[in-house]
mmCIF file of C-alpha atoms in Angstrom:
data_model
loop_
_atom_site.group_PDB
_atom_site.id
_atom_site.type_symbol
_atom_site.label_atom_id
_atom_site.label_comp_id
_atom_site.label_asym_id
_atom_site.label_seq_id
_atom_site.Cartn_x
_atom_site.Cartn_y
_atom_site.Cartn_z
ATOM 1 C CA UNK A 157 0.000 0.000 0.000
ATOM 2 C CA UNK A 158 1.481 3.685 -1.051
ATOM 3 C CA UNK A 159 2.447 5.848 1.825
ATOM 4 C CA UNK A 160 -0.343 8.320 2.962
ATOM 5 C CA UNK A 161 1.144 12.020 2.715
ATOM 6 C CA UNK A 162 0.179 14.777 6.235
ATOM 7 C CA UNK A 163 -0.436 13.588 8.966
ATOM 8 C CA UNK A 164 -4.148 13.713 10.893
ATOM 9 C CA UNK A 165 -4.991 17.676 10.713
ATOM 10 C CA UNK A 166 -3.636 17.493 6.807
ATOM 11 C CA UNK A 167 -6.100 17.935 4.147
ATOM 12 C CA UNK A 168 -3.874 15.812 1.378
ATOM 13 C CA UNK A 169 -4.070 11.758 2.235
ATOM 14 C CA UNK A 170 -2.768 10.694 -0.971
ATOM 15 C CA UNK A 171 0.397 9.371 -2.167
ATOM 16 C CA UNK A 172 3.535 10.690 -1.596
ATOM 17 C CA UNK A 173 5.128 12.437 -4.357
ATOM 18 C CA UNK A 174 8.160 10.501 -5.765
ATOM 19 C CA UNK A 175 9.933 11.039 -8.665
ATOM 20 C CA UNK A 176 8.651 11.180 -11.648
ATOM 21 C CA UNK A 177 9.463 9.056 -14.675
ATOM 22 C CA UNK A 178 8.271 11.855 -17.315
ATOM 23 C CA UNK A 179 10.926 14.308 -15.650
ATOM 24 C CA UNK A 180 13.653 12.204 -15.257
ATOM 25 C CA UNK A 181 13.554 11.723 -18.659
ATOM 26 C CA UNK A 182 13.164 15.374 -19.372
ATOM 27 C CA UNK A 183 16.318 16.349 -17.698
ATOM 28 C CA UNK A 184 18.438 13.682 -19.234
ATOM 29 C CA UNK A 185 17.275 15.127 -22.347
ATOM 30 C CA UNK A 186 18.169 18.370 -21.622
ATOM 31 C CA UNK A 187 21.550 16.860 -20.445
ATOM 32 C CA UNK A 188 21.979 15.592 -23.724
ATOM 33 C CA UNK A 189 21.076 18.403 -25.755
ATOM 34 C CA UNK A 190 24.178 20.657 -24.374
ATOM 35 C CA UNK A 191 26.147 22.499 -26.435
ATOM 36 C CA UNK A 192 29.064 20.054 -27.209
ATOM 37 C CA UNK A 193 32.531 21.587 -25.997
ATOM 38 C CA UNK A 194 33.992 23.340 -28.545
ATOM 39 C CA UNK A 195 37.567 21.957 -29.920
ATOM 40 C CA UNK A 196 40.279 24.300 -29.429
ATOM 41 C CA UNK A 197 41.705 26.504 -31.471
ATOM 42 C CA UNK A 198 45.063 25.781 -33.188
ATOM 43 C CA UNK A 199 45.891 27.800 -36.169
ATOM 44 C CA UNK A 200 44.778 31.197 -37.292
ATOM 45 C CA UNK A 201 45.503 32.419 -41.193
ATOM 46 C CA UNK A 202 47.086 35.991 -40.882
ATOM 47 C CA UNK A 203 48.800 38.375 -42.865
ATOM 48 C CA UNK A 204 52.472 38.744 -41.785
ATOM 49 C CA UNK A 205 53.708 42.186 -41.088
ATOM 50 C CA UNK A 206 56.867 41.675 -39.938
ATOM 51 C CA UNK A 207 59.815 41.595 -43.084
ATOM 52 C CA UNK A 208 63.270 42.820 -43.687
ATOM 53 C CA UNK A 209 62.655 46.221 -43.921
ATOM 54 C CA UNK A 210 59.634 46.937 -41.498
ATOM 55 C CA UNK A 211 60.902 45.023 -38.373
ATOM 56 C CA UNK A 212 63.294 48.216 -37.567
ATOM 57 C CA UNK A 213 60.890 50.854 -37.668
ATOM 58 C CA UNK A 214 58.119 48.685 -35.836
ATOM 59 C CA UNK A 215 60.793 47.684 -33.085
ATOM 60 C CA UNK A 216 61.850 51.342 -32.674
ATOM 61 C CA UNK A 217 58.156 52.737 -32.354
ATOM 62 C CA UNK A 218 57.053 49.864 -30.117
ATOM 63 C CA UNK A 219 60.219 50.422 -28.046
ATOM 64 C CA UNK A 220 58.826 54.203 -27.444
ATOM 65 C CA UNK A 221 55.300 53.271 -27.257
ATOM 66 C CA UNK A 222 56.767 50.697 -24.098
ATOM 67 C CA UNK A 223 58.669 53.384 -22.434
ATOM 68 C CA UNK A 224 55.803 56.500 -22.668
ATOM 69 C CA UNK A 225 52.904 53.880 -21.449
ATOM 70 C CA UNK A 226 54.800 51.130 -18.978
ATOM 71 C CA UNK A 227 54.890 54.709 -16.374
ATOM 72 C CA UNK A 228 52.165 55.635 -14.202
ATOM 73 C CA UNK A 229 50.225 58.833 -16.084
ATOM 74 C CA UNK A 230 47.653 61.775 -14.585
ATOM 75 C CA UNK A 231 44.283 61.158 -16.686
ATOM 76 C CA UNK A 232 41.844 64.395 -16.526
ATOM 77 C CA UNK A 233 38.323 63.051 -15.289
ATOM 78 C CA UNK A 234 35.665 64.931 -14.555
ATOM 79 C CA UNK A 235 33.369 64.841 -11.032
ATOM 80 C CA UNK A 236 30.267 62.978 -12.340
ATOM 81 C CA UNK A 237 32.363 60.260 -14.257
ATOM 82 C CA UNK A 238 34.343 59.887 -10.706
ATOM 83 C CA UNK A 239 30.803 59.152 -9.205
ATOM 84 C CA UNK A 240 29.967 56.841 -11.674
ATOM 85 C CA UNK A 241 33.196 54.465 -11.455
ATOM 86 C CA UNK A 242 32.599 54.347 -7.820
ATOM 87 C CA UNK A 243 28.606 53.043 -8.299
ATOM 88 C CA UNK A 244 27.010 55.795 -6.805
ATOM 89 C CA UNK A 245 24.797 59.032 -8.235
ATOM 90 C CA UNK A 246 27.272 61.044 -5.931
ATOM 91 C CA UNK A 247 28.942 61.865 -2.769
ATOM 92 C CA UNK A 248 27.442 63.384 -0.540
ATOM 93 C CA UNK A 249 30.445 64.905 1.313
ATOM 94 C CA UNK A 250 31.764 66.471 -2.459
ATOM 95 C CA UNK A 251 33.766 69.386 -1.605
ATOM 96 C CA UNK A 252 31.164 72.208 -3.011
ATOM 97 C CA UNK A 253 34.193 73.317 -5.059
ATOM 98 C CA UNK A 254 34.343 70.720 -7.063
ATOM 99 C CA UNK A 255 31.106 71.043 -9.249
ATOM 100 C CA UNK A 256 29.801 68.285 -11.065
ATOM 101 C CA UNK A 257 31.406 68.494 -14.781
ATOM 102 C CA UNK A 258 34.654 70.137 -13.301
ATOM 103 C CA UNK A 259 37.350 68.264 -14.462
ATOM 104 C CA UNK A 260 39.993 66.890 -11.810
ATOM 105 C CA UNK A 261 43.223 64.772 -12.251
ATOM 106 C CA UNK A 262 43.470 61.128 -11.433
ATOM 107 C CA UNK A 263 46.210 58.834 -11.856
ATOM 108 C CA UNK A 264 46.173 55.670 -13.647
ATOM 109 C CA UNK A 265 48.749 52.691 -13.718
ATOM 110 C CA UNK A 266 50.913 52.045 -16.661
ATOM 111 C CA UNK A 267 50.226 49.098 -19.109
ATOM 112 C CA UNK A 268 51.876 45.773 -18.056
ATOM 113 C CA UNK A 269 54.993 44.859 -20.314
ATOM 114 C CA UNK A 270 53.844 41.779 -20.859
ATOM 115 C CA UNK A 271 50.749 42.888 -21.716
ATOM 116 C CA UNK A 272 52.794 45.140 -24.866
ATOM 117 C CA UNK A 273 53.177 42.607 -27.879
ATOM 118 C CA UNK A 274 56.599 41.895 -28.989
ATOM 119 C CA UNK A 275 57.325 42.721 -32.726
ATOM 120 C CA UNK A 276 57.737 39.416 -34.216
ATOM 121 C CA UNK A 277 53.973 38.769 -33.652
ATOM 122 C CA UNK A 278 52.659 41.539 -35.263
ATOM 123 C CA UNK A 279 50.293 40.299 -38.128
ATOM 124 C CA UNK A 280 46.713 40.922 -39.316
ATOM 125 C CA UNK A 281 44.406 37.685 -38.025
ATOM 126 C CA UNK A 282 42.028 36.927 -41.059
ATOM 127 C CA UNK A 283 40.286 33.482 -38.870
ATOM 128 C CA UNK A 284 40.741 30.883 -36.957
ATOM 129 C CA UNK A 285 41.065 27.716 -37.453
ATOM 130 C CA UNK A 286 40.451 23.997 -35.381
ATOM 131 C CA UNK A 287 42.712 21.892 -37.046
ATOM 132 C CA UNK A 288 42.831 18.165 -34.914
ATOM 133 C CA UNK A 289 45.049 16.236 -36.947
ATOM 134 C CA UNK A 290 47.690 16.704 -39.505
ATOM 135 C CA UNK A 291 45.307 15.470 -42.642
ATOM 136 C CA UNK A 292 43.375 18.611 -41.559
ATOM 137 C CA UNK A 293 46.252 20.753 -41.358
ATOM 138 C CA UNK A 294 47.567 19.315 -44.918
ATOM 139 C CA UNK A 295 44.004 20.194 -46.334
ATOM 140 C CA UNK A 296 44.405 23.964 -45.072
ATOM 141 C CA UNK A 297 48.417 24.291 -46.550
ATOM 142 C CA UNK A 298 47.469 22.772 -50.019
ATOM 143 C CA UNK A 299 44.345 25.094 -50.018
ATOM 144 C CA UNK A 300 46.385 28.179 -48.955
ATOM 145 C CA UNK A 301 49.406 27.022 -51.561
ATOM 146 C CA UNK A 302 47.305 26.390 -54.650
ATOM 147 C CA UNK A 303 45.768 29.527 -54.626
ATOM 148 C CA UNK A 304 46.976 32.454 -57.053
ATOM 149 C CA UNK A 305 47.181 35.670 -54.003
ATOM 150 C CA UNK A 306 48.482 37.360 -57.008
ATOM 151 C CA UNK A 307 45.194 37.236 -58.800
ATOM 152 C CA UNK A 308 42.880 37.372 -56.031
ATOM 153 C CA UNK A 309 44.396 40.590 -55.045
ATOM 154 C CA UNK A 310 43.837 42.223 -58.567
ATOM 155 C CA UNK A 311 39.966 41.362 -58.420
ATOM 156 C CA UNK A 312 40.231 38.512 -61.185
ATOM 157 C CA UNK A 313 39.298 35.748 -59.053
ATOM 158 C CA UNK A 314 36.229 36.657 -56.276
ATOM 159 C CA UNK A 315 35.162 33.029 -54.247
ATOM 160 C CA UNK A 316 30.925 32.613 -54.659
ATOM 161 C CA UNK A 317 29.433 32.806 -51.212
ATOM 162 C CA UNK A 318 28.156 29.750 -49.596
ATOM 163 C CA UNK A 319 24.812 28.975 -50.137
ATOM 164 C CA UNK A 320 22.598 29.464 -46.794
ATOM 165 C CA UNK A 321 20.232 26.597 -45.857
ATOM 166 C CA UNK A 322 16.970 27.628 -44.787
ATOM 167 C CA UNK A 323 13.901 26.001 -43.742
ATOM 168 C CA UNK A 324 12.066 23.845 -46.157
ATOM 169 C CA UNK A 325 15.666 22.188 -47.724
ATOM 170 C CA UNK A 326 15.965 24.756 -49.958
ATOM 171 C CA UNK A 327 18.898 27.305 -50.695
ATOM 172 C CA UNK A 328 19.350 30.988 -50.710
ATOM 173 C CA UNK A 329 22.431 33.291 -51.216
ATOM 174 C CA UNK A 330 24.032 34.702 -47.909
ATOM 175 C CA UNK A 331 22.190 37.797 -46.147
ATOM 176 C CA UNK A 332 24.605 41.457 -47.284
ATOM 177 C CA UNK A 333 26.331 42.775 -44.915
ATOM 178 C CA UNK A 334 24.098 45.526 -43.928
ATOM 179 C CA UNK A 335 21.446 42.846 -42.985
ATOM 180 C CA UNK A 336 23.205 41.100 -40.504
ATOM 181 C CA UNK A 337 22.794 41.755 -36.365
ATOM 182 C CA UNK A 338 23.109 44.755 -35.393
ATOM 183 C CA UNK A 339 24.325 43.397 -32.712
ATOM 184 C CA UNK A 340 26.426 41.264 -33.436
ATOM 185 C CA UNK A 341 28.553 44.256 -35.503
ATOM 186 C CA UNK A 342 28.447 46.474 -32.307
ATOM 187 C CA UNK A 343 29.471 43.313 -30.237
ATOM 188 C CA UNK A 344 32.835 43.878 -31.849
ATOM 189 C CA UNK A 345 32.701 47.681 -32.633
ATOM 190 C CA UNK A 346 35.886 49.865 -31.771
ATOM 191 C CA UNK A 347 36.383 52.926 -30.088
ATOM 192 C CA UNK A 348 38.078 54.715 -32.946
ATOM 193 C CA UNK A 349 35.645 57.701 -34.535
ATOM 194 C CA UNK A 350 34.857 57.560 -38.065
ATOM 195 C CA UNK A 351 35.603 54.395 -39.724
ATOM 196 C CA UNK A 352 37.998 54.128 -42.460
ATOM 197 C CA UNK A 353 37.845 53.722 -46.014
ATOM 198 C CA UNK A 354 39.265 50.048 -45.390
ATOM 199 C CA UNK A 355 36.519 49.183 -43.006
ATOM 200 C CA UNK A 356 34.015 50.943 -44.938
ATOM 201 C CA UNK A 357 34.225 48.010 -47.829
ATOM 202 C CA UNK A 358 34.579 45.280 -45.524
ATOM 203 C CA UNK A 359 32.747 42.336 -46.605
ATOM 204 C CA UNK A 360 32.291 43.550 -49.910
ATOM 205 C CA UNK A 361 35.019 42.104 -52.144
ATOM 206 C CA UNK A 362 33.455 42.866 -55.380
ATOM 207 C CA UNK A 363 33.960 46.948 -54.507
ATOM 208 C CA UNK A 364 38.286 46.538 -55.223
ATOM 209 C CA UNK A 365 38.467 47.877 -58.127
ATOM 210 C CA UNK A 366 35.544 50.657 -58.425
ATOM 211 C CA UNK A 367 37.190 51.908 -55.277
ATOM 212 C CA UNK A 368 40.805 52.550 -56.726
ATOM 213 C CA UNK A 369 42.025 55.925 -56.660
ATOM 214 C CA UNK A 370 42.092 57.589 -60.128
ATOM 215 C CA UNK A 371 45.336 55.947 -62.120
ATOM 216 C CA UNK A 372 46.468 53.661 -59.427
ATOM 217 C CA UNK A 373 47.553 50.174 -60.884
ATOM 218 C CA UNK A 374 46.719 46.952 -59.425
ATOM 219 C CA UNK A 375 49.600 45.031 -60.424
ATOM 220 C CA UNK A 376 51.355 47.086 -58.301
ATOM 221 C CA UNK A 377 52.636 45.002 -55.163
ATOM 222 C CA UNK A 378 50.759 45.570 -52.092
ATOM 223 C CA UNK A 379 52.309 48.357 -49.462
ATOM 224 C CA UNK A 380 50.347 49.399 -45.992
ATOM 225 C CA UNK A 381 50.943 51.509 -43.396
ATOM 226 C CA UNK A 382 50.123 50.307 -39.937
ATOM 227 C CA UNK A 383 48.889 53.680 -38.009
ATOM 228 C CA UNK A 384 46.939 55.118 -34.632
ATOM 229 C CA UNK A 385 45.818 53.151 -31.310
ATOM 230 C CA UNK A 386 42.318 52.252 -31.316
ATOM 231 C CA UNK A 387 40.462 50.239 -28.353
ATOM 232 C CA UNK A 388 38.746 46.730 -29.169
ATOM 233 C CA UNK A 389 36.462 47.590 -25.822
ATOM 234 C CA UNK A 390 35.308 51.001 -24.207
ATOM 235 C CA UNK A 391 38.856 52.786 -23.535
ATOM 236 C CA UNK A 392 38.281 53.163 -19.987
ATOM 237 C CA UNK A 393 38.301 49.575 -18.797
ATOM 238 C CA UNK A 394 40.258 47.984 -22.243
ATOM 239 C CA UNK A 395 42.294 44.878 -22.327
ATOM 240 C CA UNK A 396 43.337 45.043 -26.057
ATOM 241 C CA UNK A 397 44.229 47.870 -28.136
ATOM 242 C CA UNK A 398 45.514 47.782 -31.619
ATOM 243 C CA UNK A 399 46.926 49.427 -34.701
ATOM 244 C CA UNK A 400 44.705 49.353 -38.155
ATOM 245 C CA UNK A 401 46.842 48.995 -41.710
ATOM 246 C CA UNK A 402 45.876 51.863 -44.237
ATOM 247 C CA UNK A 403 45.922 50.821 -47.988
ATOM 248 C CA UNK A 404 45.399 53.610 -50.717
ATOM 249 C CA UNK A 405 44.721 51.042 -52.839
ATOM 250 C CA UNK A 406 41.598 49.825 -51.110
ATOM 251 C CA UNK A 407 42.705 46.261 -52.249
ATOM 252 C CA UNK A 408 43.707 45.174 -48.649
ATOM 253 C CA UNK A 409 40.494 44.097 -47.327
ATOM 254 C CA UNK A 410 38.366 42.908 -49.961
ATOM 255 C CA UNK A 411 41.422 40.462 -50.844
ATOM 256 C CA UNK A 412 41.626 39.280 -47.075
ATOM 257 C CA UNK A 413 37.757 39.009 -47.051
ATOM 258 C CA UNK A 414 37.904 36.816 -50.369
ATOM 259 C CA UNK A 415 40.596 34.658 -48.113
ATOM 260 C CA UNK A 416 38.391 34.293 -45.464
ATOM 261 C CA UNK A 417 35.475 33.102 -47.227
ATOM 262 C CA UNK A 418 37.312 31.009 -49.581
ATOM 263 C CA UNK A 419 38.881 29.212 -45.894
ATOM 264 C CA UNK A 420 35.493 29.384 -44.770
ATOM 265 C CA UNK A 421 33.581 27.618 -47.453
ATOM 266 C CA UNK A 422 36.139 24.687 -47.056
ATOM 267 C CA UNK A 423 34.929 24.330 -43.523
ATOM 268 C CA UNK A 424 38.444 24.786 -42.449
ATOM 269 C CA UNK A 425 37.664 28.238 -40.558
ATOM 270 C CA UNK A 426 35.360 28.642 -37.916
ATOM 271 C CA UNK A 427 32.765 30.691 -39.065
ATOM 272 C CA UNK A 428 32.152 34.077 -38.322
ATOM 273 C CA UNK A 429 29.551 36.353 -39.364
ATOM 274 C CA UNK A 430 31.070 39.639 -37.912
ATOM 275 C CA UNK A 431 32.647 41.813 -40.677
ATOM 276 C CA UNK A 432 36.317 41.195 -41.055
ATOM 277 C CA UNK A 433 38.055 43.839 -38.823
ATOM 278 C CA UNK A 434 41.461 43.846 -39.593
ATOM 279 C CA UNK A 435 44.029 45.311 -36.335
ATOM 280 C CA UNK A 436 47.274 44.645 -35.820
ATOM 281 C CA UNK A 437 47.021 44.013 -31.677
ATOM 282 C CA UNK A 438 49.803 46.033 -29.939
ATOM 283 C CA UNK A 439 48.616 45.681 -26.561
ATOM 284 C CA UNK A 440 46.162 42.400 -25.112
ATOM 285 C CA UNK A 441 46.566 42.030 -21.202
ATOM 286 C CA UNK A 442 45.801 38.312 -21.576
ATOM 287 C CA UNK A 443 49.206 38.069 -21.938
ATOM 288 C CA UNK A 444 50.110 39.952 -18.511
ATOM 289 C CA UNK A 445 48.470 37.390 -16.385
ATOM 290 C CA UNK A 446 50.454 34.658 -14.305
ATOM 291 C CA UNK A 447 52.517 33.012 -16.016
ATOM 292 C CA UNK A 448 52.396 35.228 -19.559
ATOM 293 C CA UNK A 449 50.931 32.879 -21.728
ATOM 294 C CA UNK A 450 47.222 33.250 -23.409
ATOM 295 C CA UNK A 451 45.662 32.729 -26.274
ATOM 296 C CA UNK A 452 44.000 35.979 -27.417
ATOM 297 C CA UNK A 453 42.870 35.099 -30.585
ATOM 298 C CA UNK A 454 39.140 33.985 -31.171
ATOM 299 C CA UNK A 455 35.511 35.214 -29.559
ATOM 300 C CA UNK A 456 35.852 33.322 -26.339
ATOM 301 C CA UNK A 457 39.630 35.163 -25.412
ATOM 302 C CA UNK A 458 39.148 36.300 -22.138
ATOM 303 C CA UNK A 459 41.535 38.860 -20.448
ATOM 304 C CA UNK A 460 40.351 40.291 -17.146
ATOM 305 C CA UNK A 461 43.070 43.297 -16.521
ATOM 306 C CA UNK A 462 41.914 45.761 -17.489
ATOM 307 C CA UNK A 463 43.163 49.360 -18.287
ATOM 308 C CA UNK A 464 42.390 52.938 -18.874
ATOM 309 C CA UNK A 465 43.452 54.109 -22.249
ATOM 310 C CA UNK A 466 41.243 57.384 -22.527
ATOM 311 C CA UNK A 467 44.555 59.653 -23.106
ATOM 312 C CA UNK A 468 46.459 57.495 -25.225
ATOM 313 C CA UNK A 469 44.242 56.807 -27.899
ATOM 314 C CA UNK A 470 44.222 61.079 -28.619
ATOM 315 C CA UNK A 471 48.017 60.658 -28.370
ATOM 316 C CA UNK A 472 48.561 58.483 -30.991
ATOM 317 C CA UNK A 473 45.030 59.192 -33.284
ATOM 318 C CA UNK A 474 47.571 59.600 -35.793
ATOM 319 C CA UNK A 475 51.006 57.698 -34.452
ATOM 320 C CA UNK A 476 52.638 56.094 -38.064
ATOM 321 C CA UNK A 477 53.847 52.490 -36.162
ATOM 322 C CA UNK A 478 55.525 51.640 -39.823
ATOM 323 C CA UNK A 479 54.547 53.028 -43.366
ATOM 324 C CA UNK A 480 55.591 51.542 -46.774
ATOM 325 C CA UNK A 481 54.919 47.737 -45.524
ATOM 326 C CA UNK A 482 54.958 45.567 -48.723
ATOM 327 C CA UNK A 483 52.446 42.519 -48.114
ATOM 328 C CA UNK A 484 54.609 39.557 -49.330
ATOM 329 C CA UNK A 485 52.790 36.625 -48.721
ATOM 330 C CA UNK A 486 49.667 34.641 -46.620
ATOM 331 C CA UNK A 487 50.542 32.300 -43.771
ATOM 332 C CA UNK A 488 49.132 29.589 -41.644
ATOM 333 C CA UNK A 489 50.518 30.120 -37.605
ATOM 334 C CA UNK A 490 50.132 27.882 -34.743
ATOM 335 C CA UNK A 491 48.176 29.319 -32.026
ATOM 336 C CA UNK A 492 50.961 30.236 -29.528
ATOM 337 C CA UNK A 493 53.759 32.562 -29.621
ATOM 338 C CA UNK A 494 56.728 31.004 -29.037
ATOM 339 C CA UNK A 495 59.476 32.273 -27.447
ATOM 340 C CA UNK A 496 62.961 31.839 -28.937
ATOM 341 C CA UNK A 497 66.007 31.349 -27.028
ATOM 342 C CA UNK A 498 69.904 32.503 -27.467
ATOM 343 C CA UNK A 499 73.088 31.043 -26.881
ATOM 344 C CA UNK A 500 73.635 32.421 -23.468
ATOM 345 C CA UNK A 501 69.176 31.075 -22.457
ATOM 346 C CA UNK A 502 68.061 34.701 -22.751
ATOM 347 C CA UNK A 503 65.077 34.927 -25.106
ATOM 348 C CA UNK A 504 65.743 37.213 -28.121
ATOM 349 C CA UNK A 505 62.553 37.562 -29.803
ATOM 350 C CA UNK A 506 58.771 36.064 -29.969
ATOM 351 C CA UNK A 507 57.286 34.823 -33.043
ATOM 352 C CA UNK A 508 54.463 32.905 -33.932
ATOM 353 C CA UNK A 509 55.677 29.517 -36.097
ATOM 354 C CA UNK A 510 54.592 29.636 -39.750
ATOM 355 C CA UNK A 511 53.319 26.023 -40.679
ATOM 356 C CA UNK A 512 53.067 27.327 -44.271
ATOM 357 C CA UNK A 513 53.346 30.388 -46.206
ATOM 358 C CA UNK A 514 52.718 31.551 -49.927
ATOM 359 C CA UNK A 515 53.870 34.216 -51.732
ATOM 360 C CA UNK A 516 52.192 36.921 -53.062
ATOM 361 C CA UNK A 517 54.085 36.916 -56.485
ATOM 362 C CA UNK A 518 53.686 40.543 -58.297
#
């Protein structure tokens, strides 16, 4: 006989409550349907910015960028914004001549060193890649090696977007650009002003060649400058902060953004529907935690020092890191930095390692 639930002054005498079959199954089922782990990231396809002739300019301006931001600075705040980083609408013991808006000096800690990138891993990231064996990896060199980057960077040779399933089995064309989350695009939006002509065309490939500059040839090789300090988050509380490449060419990132969907449409890039924002990062603070080491490529990089950058990114609005950097070639990198060693076990630079590279033959 079932157990009687109450006892005598109780109004409910029937059975007690056990579990139930019908939700036991229901939460295994929801056990089940988790999101799989994701595998880890292991190779990223970048644009290498590091060569012969730009490696001494970009080591002497990141050598004075280290030395003018490592030292504590004075940042000029004002009395409502110092109410707001400490949570509350105001103090109520504010000296009355300090009225609100008045602006007042604080001072903020320098930037880690470790945190400051060394030059030999300066590149432009184009994607990410999960690559758990070597066939995988050999699929992703041959791809990158059989390609002609000469011709894709003249316009000849634009990839066809991947055809979108939707609902019913049948197939559509890919969304534009402009139709996409909103906000998913502010998700990664910088703190930079206006954007520039490079961003501007992102995710259009097809606009290289309208866009040229009145008697500008594209068989010309491919020369950048990489210029200014712009914040990935809200410059106040940052942890990455990066350069952006200028091309007056306007070839730069439709070429990259043909890369990245050719990559893509393999399956050998994890997908992402952001627009391409090409940076070259000069500062991530991932890399000043214990121990130095982070991965700070991909959506799910975490870094949680963070830093106040509100006066530096005025400073160098229009600080030339390197100018007349001729694109040579495409390479695959392991996730990683590594650090390289000398004869006397002092480490003389940090590079990422190239698992293949092709040339961009003009």
């Amino acid at each position: 006989m079932p157990r009687r639930g109450f006892g005598k002054k109780g109004g409910y005498k029937g059975p007690v409550p056990g579990p139930d079959a019908k939700s036991e199954e229901n939460e295994q089922q929801q056990q089940n349907q988790k999101p799989a782990k994701k595998p880890p990231l292991t190779h990223f396809l970048c644009v290498p910015l590091v060569t012969a002739e730009s490696k001494p300019r970009l080591q002497e301006s990141l050598g004075k960028f280290k030395e003018d931001v490592m030292k504590p600075r004075k940042v000029a705040v004002t009395a409502d914004s110092n109410s707001e980083e400490r949570g509350t609408e105001g103090d109520q013991h504010t000296d009355p001549a300090r009225a609100e808006g008045e602006q007042q000096m604080r001072e903020v800690p320098g930037i880690p060193g470790k945190a400051i990138r060394p030059v030999g891993t300066l590149h432009l990231t184009l994607g990410v890649m999960s690559l758990m064996n070597s066939e995988r990896v050999q699929e992703a060199v041959s791809l990158l090696q059989n390609l002609d980057l000469a011709a894709l960077l003249q316009g000849e040779k634009i990839a066809e977007p991947r055809p979108a399933i939707v609902e019913g089995g049948t197939q559509q064309p890919n969304a534009p650009e402009e139709t996409q989350s909103q906000a998913a695009q502010q998700k990664d939006q910088s703190y930079s002003g206006e954007p520039s002509a490079q961003e501007e065309t992102a995710g259009n490939p097809t606009a290289t060649l309208s866009n040229l500059p009145s008697g500008s040839q594209v068989s010309e090789p491919l020369v950048i400058s990489l210029k200014s300090l712009v914040s990935m988050h809200p410059p106040r509380k940052t942890s990455i902060l990066y350069a952006h490449p200028e091309d007056p060419t306007n070839r730069l990132h439709p070429f990259c953004d043909t890369l990245k969907a050719l990559f893509t449409g393999k399956g050998l890039m994890v997908e992402d529907t952001r627009p391409l924002k090409l940076h070259a990062t000069v500062v991530n603070t991932i890399y000043a935690k214990s121990g130095g080491h982070g991965k700070g490529h991909g959506p799910n990089a975490r870094a949680p020092i963070r830093v106040d950058a509100t006066d530096l990114l005025p400073r160098y609005a229009n600080f030339v890191w390197a100018d007349e950097i001729r694109v040579e070639k495409i390479a695959i990198c392991k996730m990683g930095a590594k650090k390289i060693v000398g004869e006397k076990g002092d480490v003389v630079r940090e590079e990422y390692e190239e698992v293949a590279a092709a040339e961009i033959k003009m």
